Coordinates of C-alpha atoms in Angstrom, one line a residue:
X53 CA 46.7 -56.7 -75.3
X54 CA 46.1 -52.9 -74.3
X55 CA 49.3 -50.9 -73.8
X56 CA 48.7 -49.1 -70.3
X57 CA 52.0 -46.6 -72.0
X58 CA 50.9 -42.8 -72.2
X59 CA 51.0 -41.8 -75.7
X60 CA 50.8 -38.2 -77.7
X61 CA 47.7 -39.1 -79.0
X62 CA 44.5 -36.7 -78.7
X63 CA 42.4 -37.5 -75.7
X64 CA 38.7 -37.5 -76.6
X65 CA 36.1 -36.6 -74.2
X66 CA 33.4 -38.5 -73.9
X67 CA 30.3 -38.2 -77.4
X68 CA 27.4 -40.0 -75.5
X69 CA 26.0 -37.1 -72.9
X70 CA 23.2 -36.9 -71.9
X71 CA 22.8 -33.2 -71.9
X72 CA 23.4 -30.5 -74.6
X73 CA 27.1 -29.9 -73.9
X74 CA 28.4 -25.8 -74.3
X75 CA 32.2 -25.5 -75.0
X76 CA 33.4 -22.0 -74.0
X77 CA 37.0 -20.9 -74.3
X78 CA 38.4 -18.7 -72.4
X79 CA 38.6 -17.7 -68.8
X80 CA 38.6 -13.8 -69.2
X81 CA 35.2 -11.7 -68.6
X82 CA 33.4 -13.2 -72.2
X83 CA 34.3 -16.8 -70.8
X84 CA 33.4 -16.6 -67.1
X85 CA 30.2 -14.5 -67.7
X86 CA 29.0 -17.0 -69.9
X87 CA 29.7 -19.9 -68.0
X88 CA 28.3 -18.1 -64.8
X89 CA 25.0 -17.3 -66.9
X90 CA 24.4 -21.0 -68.1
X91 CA 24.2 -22.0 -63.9
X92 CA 20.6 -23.0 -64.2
X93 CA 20.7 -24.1 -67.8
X94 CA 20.2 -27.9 -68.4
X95 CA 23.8 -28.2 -70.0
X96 CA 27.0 -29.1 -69.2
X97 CA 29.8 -26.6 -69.8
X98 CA 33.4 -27.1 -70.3
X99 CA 35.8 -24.1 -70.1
X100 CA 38.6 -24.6 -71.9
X101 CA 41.6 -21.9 -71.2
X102 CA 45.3 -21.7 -71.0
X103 CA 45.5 -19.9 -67.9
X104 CA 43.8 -21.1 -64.3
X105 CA 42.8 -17.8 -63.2
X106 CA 40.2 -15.0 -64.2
X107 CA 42.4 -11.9 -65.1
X108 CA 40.8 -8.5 -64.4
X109 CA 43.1 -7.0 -67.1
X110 CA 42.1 -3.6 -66.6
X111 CA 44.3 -3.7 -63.0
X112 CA 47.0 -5.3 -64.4
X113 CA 49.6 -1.6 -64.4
X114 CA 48.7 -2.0 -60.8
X115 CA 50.6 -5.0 -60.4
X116 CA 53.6 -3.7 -62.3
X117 CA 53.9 -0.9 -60.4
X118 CA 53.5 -3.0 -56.6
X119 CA 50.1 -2.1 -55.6
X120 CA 48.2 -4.7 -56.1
X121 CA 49.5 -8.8 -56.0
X122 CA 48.4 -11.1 -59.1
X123 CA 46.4 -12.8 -56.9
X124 CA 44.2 -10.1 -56.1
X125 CA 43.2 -9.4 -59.5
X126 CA 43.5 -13.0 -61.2
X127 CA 41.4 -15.1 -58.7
X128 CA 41.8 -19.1 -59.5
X129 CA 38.9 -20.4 -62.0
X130 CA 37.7 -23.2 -60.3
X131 CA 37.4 -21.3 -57.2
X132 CA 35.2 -18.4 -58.9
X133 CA 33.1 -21.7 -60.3
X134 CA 33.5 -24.6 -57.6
X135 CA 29.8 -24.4 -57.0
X136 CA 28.4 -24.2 -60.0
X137 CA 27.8 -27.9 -60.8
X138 CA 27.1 -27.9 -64.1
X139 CA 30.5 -26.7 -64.8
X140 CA 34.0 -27.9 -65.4
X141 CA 37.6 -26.4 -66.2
X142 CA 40.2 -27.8 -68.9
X143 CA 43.6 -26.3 -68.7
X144 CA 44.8 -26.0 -72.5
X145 CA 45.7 -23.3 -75.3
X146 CA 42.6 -23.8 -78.0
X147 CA 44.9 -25.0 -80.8
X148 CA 42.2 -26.2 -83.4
X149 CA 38.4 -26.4 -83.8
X150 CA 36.5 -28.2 -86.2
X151 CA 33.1 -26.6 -87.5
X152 CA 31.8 -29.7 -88.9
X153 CA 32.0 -32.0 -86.4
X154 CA 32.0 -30.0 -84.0
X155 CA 35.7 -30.2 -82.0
X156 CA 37.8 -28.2 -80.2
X157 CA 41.1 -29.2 -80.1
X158 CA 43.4 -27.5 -76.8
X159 CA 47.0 -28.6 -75.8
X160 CA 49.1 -28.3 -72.5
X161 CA 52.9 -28.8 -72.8
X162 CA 52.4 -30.3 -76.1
X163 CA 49.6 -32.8 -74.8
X164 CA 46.6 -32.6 -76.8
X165 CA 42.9 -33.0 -75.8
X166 CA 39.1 -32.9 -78.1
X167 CA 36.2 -31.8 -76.4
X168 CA 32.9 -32.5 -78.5
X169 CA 30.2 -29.9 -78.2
X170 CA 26.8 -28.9 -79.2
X171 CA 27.2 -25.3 -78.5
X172 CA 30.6 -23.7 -78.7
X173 CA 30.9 -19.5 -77.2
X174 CA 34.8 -18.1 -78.1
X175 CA 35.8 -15.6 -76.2
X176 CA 40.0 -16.3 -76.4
X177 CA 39.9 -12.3 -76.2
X178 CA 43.4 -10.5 -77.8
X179 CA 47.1 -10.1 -77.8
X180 CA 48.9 -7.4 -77.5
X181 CA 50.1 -5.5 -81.4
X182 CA 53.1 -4.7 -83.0
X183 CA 51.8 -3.6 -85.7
X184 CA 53.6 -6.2 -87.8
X185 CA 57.1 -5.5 -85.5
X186 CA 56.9 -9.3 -83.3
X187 CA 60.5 -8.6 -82.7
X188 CA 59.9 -5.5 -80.5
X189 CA 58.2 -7.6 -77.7
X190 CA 61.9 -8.4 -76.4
X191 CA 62.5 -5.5 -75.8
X192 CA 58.8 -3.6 -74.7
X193 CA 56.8 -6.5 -73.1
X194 CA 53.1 -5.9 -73.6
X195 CA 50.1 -5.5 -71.0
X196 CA 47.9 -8.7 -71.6
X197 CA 48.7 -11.5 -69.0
X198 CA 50.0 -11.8 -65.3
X199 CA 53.6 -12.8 -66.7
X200 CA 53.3 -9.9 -68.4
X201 CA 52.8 -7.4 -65.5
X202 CA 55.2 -9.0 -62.9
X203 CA 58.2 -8.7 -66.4
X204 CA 57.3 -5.2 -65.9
X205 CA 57.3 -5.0 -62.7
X206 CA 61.2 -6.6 -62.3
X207 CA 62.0 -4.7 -65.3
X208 CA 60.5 -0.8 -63.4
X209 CA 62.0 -1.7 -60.0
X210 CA 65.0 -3.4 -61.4
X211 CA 65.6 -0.1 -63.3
X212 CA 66.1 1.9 -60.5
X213 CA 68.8 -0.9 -58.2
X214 CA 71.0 -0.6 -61.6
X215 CA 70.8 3.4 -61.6
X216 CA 71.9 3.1 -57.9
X217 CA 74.5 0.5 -58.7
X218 CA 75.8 2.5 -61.8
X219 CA 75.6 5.7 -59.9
X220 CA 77.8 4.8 -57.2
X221 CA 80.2 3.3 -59.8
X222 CA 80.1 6.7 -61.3
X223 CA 78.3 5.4 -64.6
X224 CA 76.0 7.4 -66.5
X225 CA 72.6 6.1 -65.4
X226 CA 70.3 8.3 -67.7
X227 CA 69.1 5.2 -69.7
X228 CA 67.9 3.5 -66.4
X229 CA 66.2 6.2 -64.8
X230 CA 64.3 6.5 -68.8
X231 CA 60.7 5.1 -69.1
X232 CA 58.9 5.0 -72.1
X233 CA 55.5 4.3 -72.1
X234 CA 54.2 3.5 -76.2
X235 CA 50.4 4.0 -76.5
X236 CA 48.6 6.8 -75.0
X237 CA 45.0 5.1 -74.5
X238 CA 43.8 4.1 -71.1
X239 CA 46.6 1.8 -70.7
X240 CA 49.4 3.7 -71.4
X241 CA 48.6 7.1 -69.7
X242 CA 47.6 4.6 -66.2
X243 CA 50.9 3.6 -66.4
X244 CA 52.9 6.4 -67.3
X245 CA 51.0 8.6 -64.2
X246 CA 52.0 5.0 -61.9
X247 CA 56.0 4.7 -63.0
X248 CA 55.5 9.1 -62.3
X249 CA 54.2 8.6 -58.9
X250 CA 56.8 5.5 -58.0
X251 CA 59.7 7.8 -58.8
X252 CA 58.1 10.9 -57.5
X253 CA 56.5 9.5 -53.9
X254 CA 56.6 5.8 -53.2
X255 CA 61.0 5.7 -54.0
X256 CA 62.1 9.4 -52.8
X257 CA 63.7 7.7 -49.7
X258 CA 65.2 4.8 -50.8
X259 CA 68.1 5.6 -52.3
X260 CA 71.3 6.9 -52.3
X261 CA 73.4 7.7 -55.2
X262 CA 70.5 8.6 -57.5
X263 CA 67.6 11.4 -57.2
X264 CA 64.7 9.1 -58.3
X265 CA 63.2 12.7 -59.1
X266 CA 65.2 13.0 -62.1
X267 CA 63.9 10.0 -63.6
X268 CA 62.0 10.5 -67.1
X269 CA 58.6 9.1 -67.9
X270 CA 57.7 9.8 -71.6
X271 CA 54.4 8.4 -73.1
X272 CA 54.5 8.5 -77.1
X273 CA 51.6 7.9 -79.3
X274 CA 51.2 8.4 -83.2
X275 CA 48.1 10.1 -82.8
X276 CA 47.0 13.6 -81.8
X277 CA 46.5 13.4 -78.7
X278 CA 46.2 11.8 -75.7
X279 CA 42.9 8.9 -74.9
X280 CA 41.3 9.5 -78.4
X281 CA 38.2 7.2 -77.7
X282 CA 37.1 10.1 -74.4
X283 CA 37.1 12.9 -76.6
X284 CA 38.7 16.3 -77.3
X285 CA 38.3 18.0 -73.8
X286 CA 39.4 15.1 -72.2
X287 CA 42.1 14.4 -74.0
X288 CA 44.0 17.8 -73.4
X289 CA 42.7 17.5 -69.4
X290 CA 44.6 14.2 -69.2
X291 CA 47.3 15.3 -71.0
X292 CA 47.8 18.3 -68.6
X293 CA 47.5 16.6 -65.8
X294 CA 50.2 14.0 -66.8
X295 CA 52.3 16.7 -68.1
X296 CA 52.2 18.2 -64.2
X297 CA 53.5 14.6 -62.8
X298 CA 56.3 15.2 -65.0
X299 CA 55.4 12.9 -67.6
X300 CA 56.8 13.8 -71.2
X301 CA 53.4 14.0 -73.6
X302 CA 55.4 12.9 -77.1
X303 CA 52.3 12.8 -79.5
X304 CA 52.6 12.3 -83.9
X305 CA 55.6 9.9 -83.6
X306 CA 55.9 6.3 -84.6
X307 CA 58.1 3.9 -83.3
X308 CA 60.0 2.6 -85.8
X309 CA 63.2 0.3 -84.1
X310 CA 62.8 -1.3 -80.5
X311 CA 66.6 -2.4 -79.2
X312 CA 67.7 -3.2 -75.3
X313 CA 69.0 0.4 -74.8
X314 CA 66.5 2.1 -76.6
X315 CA 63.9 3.1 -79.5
X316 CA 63.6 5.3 -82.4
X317 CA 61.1 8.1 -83.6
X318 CA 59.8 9.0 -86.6
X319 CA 57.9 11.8 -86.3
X320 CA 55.1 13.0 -89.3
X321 CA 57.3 16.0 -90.7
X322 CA 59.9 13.2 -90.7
X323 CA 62.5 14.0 -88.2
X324 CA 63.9 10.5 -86.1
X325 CA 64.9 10.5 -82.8
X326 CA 66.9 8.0 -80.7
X327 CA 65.7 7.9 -77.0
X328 CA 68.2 5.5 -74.9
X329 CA 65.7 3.8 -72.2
X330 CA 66.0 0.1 -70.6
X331 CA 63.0 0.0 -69.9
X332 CA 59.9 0.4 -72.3
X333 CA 56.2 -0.4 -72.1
X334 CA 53.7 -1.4 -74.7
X335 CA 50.5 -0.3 -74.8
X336 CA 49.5 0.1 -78.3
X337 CA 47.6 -1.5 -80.4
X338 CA 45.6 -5.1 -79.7
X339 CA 45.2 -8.0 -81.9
X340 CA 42.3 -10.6 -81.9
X341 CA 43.0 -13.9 -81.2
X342 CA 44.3 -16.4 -84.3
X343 CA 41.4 -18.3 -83.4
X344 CA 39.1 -15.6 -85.5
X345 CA 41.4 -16.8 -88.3
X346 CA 40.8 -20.2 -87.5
X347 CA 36.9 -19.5 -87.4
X348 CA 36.9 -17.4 -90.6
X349 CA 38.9 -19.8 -93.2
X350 CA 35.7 -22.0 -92.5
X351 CA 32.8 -19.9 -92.7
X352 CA 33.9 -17.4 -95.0
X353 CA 33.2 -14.8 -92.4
X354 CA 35.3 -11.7 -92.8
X355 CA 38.3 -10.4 -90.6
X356 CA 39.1 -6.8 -90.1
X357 CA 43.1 -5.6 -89.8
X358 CA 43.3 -6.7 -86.0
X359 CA 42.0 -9.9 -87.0
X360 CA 38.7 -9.9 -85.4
X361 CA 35.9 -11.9 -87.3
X362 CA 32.8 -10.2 -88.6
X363 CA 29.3 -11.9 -87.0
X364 CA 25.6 -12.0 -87.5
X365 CA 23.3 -9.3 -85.5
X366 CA 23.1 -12.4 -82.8
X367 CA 26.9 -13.1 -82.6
X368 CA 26.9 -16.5 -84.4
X369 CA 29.3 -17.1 -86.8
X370 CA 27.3 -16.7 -90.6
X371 CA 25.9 -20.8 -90.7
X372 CA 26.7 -22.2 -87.3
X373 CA 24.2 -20.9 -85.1
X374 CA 25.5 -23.0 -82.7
X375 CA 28.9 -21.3 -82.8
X376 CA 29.1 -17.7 -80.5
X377 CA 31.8 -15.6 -80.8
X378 CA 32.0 -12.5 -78.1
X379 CA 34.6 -9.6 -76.6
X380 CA 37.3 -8.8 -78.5
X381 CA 37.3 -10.7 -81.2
X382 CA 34.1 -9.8 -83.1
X383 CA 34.1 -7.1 -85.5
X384 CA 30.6 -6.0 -85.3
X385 CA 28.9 -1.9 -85.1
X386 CA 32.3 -0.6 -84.1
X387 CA 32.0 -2.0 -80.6
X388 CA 34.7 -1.3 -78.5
X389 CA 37.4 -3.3 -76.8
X390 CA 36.3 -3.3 -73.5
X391 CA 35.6 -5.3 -71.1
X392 CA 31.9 -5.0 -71.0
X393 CA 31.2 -5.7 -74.6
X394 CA 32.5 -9.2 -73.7
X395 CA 30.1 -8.9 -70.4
X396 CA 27.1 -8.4 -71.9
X397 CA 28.0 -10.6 -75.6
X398 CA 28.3 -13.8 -73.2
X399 CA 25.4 -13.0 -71.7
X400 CA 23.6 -12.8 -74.5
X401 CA 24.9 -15.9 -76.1
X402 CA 24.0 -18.1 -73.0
X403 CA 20.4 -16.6 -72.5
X404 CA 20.2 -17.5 -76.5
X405 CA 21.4 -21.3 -76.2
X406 CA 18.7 -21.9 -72.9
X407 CA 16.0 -20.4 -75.0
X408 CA 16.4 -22.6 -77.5
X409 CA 16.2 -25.6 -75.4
X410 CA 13.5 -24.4 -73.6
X411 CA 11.9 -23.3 -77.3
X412 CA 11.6 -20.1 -76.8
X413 CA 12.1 -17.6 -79.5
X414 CA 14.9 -16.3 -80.7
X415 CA 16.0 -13.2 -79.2
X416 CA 16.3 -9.5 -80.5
X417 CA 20.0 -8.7 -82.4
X418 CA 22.3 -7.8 -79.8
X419 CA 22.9 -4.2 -78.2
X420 CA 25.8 -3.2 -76.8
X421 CA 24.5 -1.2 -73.4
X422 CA 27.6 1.6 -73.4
X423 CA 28.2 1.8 -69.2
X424 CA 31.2 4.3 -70.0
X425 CA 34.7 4.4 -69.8
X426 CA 37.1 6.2 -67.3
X427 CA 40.8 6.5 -67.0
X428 CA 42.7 6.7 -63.8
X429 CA 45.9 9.5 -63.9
X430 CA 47.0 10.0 -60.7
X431 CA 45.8 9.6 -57.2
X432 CA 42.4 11.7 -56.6
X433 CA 42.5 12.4 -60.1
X434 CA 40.5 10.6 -62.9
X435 CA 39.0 11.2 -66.6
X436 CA 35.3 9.2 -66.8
X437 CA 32.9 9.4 -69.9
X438 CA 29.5 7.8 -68.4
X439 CA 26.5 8.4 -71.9
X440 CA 26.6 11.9 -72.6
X441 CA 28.8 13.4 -68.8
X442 CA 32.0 14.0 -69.2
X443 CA 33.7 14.8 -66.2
X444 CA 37.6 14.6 -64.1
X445 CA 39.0 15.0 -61.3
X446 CA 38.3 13.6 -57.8
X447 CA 34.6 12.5 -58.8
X448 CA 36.0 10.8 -62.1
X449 CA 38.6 9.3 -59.3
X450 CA 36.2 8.0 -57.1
X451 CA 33.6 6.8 -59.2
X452 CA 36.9 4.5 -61.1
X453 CA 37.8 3.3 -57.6
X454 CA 33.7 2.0 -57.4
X455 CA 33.1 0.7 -60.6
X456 CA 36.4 -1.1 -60.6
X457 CA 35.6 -2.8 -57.0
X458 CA 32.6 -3.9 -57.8
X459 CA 33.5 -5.7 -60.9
X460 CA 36.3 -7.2 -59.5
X461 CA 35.7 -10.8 -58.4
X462 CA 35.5 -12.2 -55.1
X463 CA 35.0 -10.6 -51.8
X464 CA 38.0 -10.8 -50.3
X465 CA 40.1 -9.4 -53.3
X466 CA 37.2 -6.7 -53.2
X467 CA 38.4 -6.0 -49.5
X468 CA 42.2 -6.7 -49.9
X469 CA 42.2 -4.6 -53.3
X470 CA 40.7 -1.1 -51.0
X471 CA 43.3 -1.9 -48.4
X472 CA 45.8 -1.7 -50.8
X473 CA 44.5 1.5 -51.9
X474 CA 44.2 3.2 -48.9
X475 CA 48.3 2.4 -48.2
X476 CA 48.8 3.7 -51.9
X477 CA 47.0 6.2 -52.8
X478 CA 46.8 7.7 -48.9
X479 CA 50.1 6.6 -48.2
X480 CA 52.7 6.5 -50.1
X481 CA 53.7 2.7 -49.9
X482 CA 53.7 -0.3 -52.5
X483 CA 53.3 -3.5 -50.5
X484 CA 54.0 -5.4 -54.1
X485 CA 58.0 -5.0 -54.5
X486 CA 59.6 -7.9 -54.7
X487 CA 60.9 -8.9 -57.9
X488 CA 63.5 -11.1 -59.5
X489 CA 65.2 -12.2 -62.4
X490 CA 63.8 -15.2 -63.3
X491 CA 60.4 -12.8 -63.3
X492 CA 62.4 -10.4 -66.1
X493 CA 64.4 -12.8 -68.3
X494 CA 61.9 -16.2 -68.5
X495 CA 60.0 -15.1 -71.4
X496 CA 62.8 -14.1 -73.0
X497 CA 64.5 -17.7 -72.1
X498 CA 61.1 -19.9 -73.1
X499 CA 60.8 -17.9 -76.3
X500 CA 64.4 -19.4 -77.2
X501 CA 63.6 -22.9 -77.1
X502 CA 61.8 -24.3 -80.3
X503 CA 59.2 -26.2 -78.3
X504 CA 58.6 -23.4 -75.3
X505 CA 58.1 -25.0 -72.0
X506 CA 57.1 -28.3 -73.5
X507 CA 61.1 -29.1 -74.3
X508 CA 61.7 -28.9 -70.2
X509 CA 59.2 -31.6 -69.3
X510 CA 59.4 -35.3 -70.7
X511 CA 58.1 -36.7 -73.2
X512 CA 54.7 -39.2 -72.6
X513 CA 56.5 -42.8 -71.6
X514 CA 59.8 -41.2 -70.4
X515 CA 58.6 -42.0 -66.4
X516 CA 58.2 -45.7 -67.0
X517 CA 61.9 -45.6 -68.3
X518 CA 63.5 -43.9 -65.4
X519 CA 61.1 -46.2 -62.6
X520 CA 63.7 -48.1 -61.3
X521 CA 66.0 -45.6 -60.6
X522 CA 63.1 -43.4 -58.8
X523 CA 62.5 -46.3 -56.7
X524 CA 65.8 -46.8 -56.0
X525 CA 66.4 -43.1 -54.4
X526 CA 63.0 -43.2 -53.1
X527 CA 64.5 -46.4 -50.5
X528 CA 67.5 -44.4 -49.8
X529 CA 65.3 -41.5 -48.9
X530 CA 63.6 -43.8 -46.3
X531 CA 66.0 -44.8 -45.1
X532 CA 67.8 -41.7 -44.0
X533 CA 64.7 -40.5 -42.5
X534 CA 64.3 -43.4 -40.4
X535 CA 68.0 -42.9 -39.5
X536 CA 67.0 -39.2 -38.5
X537 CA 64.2 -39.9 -36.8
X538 CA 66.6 -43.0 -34.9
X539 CA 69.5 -40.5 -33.8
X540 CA 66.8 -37.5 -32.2
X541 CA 64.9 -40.5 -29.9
X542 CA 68.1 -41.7 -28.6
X543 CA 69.2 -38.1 -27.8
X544 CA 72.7 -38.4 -29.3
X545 CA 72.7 -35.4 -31.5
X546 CA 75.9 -33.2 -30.5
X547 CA 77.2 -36.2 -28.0
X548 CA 80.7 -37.1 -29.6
X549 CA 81.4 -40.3 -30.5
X550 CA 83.6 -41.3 -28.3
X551 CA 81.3 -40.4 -25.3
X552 CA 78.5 -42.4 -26.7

């Protein structure tokens, strides 16, 4: 007799296909590029991710700081790919995969699931980096995921309604009207020149017992100077410019102790200093994905200090030249981490996989083509780095506000993005403010349960246990309906009793 009971057991796709099968993980730009590219392939691709949405990550300071929604930058996956046919989405975190025969294990509130492949692209991207310091993430959330931005964004505008509420107690307020921004790449300086504007423009009005002028944004960075990757010049532009929005440019110190009121210093000659501030930011540092771990205990392959694996010249793991690893977590010619690496490295590995069924020959090593990099400061005022221009300003500006529409997907979140824009950056309005606690304190509240958010959902066979008694609510539920529905066609609602 077959048991019809759930159980915890793996689910295992399907082995008899008739059509080379691609396994790509991921759902950022390395996974939805590649599945996008293999659209006239003769294969069937599987995405496996733990999130249903493509994030546009670069955006994401936009959404903690209320201009843009989530939605407009993390557009649902299977909408992006509902008519591509020779595609499907699996909703699961990548917990396992299995060189040899060729496996990828993924799980969803501890339910497991193997998809079989013939061709397997990885692109599970990176995490933020504490540099070895997990513990500070309770206190400085990080910049890598939706959750993560609207945390940010209860924790920025939830900031400022306890200044006003400590203010008119007559509290000192100092530590809620102090922002520290940690990282001074691309990151950290859009979203220290952001939580500047907020306080300076979009908040001036709204209060009462507190000057949201007086609030302090400091950005602090162990190195030199400010955006190392653009440069010397425009490094010290972006700085100045930062530094005239009132941001505090702290450069040469480490953070050494994150706690809820605050963070310490240590700067190179050795001095320590305590800065009292709810609310801090992290932007430094990123960390490939434990997956290149994974990848490298069984190939041998190497793994640099963010844990990103090295790869052959055609981004196949050293022998499995059916295994592609692209984005963020390859360690290969000192590409960058950016968003276009993982563009053009998906790309590449699709175009790679349909030669081969079609025979062709294999194609040249891969080249990263460098499209530039540009920073966002203010409004009308950018840093951009296109080959060998350097250039700022309102050009720079503009030519951000471009690039960054066109790659972001979908039309209407194209449209919707420039109309929020316009009310910003024109105006001085954030449409996005609504936050609550639930949005600030979940993480914190998953992270102490030992199982995460699989210990709030029942276990596989708990339903069939509790049947009767759903049935038995489900009657009464008709039955006061019907009983509703009775009372409103006989007109008796408000006629007292006694007059009925």
């Amino acid at each position: 007799m077959v048991s019809n009971q759930p159980t915890n057991e793996p689910a295992t796709e399907p082995v008899d296909g008739q059509r080379h099968r691609v396994v790509v993980i991921g759902s950022g730009f390395g996974g939805l590029f590649g599945t996008k590219a293999l659209r006239r392939s003769d294969v069937d691709v599987t995405m496996i991710a733990k999130t249903t949405h493509h994030l546009f990550q670069p955006l994401l300071y936009q959404v903690a700081t209320g201009i843009l929604s989530e939605g407009e930058i993390a557009p649902p996956t299977r909408e992006v790919l509902s008519r591509q046919k020779n595609a499907r989405i699996l909703l699961g975190e990548v917990t396992g995969i299995d060189l040899e025969q060729r496996l990828v294990t993924s799980e969803v509130l501890g339910r497991p699931t193997v998809t079989p492949y013939d061709s397997l692209i990885v692109a599970a991207g990176a995490a933020q980096s504490y540099f070895g310091n997990d513990h500070f993430a309770e206190h400085a959330p990080g910049m890598k995921s939706i959750d993560d931005a609207l945390e940010l964004r209860g924790r920025i505008f939830g900031a400022f309604e306890m200044a006003e509420l400590g203010a008119t107690r007559g509290d000192d307020v100092d530590h809620h009207l102090t922002f520290v921004v940690v990282g001074a790449g691309p990151t950290g300086v859009e979203m220290a020149g952001q939580i500047a504007e907020l306080s300076r423009r979009t908040l001036e009005k709204d209060f009462r017992a507190i000057n949201t002028h007086s609030a302090r944004v400091i950005l602090v960075d162990a190195a030199g100077q400010v955006l190392p990757p653009f440069g010397a010049r425009l490094g010290a532009k972006a700085q100045a410019e930062l530094e005239k929005l009132g941001v505090e440019v702290v450069l040469g110190a480490m953070v050494t102790d994150v706690d809820e009121r605050g963070l310490e210093l240590k700067y190179k000659d050795g001095r320590t200093e305590r800065v009292n501030a709810v609310t801090k930011i992290w932007a430094a540092g990123v960390q490939a994905s434990p997956l290149g771990r994974t990848l490298a205990e069984q190939t041998g392959a190497p793994l640099d200090r963010a844990g990103r694996i090295g790869v052959n010249a055609d981004l196949t793991l050293p022998g499995h030249p059916e295994v592609f690893v692209v984005g963020d977590m390859i360690a290969l010619d000192n590409l960058p981490g950016v968003a276009q690496v993982a563009i053009q490295g998906a790309k590449y590995a699709a175009k790679e996989i349909d030669g081969r069924l079609q025979g062709k020959a294999p194609q040249k090593p891969f080249k990263y083509f460098d499209k530039g990099s540009m920073a966002i400061i203010s409004r009308f005022d950018a840093v951009a780095m296109v080959g060998k221009l350097r250039f700022s300003g309102l050009l720079a500006w503009l030519s951000w506000l471009a690039v960054h529409l066109v790659y972001l997907t979908g039309f209407k979140n194209r449209v919707t993005a420039l109309l929020r824009w316009t009310i910003s950056f024109l105006g001085s309005g954030r449409s996005e403010r609504t936050t609550t606690e639930q949005q600030i304190f979940a993480r914190s509240a998953l992270a102490r349960l030992k199982g995460g958010a699989a210990d709030l959902v029942s276990p596989p066979g708990a339903y069939d246990a509790a049947r009767d008694l759903i049935e038995v609510t489900r009657r009464e539920l008709e039955e006061r309906a019907e009983e509703e529905a009775r009372l409103t066609d006989a007109g008796v609602r408000g006629v007292p009793s006694d007059g009925r």
